[in-house]
């Protein structure tokens, strides 16, 4: 992949992860770092993924608040609504 193509891919992927992370700013959201799970996943991304679900306002172990951690990163951000038993939340 050419550097220009790689940079364009990075920017598009970054925009998608940013959109997911800002979708419901006032909701009780948890997030998780998701890798593609192959041999090319970096140690940094693997460590972020092993954290599991964390509060949406916290940083992952790498210091990033969401993927992408580096130019070749293929990770995604997953989010879920955090509710306790018996609670309801309207979006």
mmCIF file of C-alpha atoms in Angstrom:
data_model
loop_
_atom_site.group_PDB
_atom_site.id
_atom_site.type_symbol
_atom_site.label_atom_id
_atom_site.label_comp_id
_atom_site.label_asym_id
_atom_site.label_seq_id
_atom_site.Cartn_x
_atom_site.Cartn_y
_atom_site.Cartn_z
ATOM 1 C CA UNK A 1 0.000 0.000 0.000
ATOM 2 C CA UNK A 2 1.336 3.431 -0.883
ATOM 3 C CA UNK A 3 1.868 5.911 1.933
ATOM 4 C CA UNK A 4 -0.822 8.254 0.557
ATOM 5 C CA UNK A 5 -3.327 5.393 0.429
ATOM 6 C CA UNK A 6 -2.384 4.330 3.938
ATOM 7 C CA UNK A 7 -2.839 7.880 5.242
ATOM 8 C CA UNK A 8 -6.261 8.172 3.577
ATOM 9 C CA UNK A 9 -7.320 4.828 5.055
ATOM 10 C CA UNK A 10 -6.128 5.962 8.495
ATOM 11 C CA UNK A 11 -8.094 9.220 8.309
ATOM 12 C CA UNK A 12 -11.298 7.498 7.152
ATOM 13 C CA UNK A 13 -11.051 4.817 9.837
ATOM 14 C CA UNK A 14 -10.258 7.445 12.479
ATOM 15 C CA UNK A 15 -13.347 9.434 11.487
ATOM 16 C CA UNK A 16 -15.528 6.342 11.848
ATOM 17 C CA UNK A 17 -14.198 5.549 15.321
ATOM 18 C CA UNK A 18 -14.612 9.191 16.350
ATOM 19 C CA UNK A 19 -18.231 9.188 15.199
ATOM 20 C CA UNK A 20 -18.964 6.087 17.266
ATOM 21 C CA UNK A 21 -17.314 7.563 20.367
ATOM 22 C CA UNK A 22 -19.303 10.810 20.234
ATOM 23 C CA UNK A 23 -22.696 9.391 19.361
ATOM 24 C CA UNK A 24 -24.262 9.537 22.864
ATOM 25 C CA UNK A 25 -22.234 11.929 25.014
ATOM 26 C CA UNK A 26 -24.765 12.016 27.877
ATOM 27 C CA UNK A 27 -25.559 8.291 28.083
ATOM 28 C CA UNK A 28 -23.866 5.879 30.545
ATOM 29 C CA UNK A 29 -21.638 4.237 27.943
ATOM 30 C CA UNK A 30 -18.810 1.713 28.294
ATOM 31 C CA UNK A 31 -16.289 1.086 25.549
ATOM 32 C CA UNK A 32 -14.024 -1.729 24.458
ATOM 33 C CA UNK A 33 -11.016 -1.875 22.124
ATOM 34 C CA UNK A 34 -11.513 -4.548 19.451
ATOM 35 C CA UNK A 35 -8.661 -5.992 17.383
ATOM 36 C CA UNK A 36 -8.877 -8.135 14.255
ATOM 37 C CA UNK A 37 -7.156 -10.898 16.221
ATOM 38 C CA UNK A 38 -4.404 -11.843 13.797
ATOM 39 C CA UNK A 39 -0.606 -11.978 14.080
ATOM 40 C CA UNK A 40 -0.238 -8.378 12.850
ATOM 41 C CA UNK A 41 -1.955 -6.908 15.935
ATOM 42 C CA UNK A 42 0.603 -4.907 17.912
ATOM 43 C CA UNK A 43 1.314 -5.443 21.609
ATOM 44 C CA UNK A 44 -0.062 -1.955 22.296
ATOM 45 C CA UNK A 45 -3.420 -2.791 20.691
ATOM 46 C CA UNK A 46 -3.534 -6.252 22.267
ATOM 47 C CA UNK A 47 -3.054 -4.704 25.730
ATOM 48 C CA UNK A 48 -5.850 -2.209 25.070
ATOM 49 C CA UNK A 49 -8.171 -5.037 24.037
ATOM 50 C CA UNK A 50 -7.399 -7.115 27.144
ATOM 51 C CA UNK A 51 -8.782 -4.318 29.334
ATOM 52 C CA UNK A 52 -12.302 -5.339 28.347
ATOM 53 C CA UNK A 53 -15.104 -2.852 28.982
ATOM 54 C CA UNK A 54 -14.065 0.478 30.523
ATOM 55 C CA UNK A 55 -15.893 3.741 31.226
ATOM 56 C CA UNK A 56 -16.317 5.868 28.092
ATOM 57 C CA UNK A 57 -14.476 8.808 29.649
ATOM 58 C CA UNK A 58 -11.361 6.762 30.545
ATOM 59 C CA UNK A 59 -8.268 6.192 28.397
ATOM 60 C CA UNK A 60 -6.999 2.782 27.383
ATOM 61 C CA UNK A 61 -3.608 1.581 28.680
ATOM 62 C CA UNK A 62 -1.884 3.079 25.616
ATOM 63 C CA UNK A 63 -3.243 6.514 26.552
ATOM 64 C CA UNK A 64 -5.606 6.584 23.576
ATOM 65 C CA UNK A 65 -9.304 7.261 24.118
ATOM 66 C CA UNK A 66 -10.220 5.263 20.980
ATOM 67 C CA UNK A 67 -8.586 3.481 18.049
ATOM 68 C CA UNK A 68 -6.529 4.067 15.971
ATOM 69 C CA UNK A 69 -3.319 3.711 17.957
ATOM 70 C CA UNK A 70 -0.916 3.931 15.009
ATOM 71 C CA UNK A 71 -0.853 4.343 11.221
ATOM 72 C CA UNK A 72 -1.330 0.614 10.472
ATOM 73 C CA UNK A 73 -3.983 0.085 13.179
ATOM 74 C CA UNK A 74 -7.043 -1.897 12.097
ATOM 75 C CA UNK A 75 -8.812 -1.859 15.462
ATOM 76 C CA UNK A 76 -12.338 -0.666 16.123
ATOM 77 C CA UNK A 77 -14.195 0.816 19.055
ATOM 78 C CA UNK A 78 -17.165 -1.065 20.459
ATOM 79 C CA UNK A 79 -19.615 0.581 22.844
ATOM 80 C CA UNK A 80 -22.528 -0.520 24.952
ATOM 81 C CA UNK A 81 -25.039 1.107 27.209
ATOM 82 C CA UNK A 82 -24.237 0.510 30.866
ATOM 83 C CA UNK A 83 -27.374 0.017 32.937
ATOM 84 C CA UNK A 84 -27.918 -1.649 36.275
ATOM 85 C CA UNK A 85 -30.621 -4.250 36.800
ATOM 86 C CA UNK A 86 -34.005 -2.520 36.944
ATOM 87 C CA UNK A 87 -32.805 0.713 35.311
ATOM 88 C CA UNK A 88 -33.984 2.035 31.996
ATOM 89 C CA UNK A 89 -32.416 4.601 29.706
ATOM 90 C CA UNK A 90 -33.948 6.464 26.806
ATOM 91 C CA UNK A 91 -31.797 7.720 23.966
#
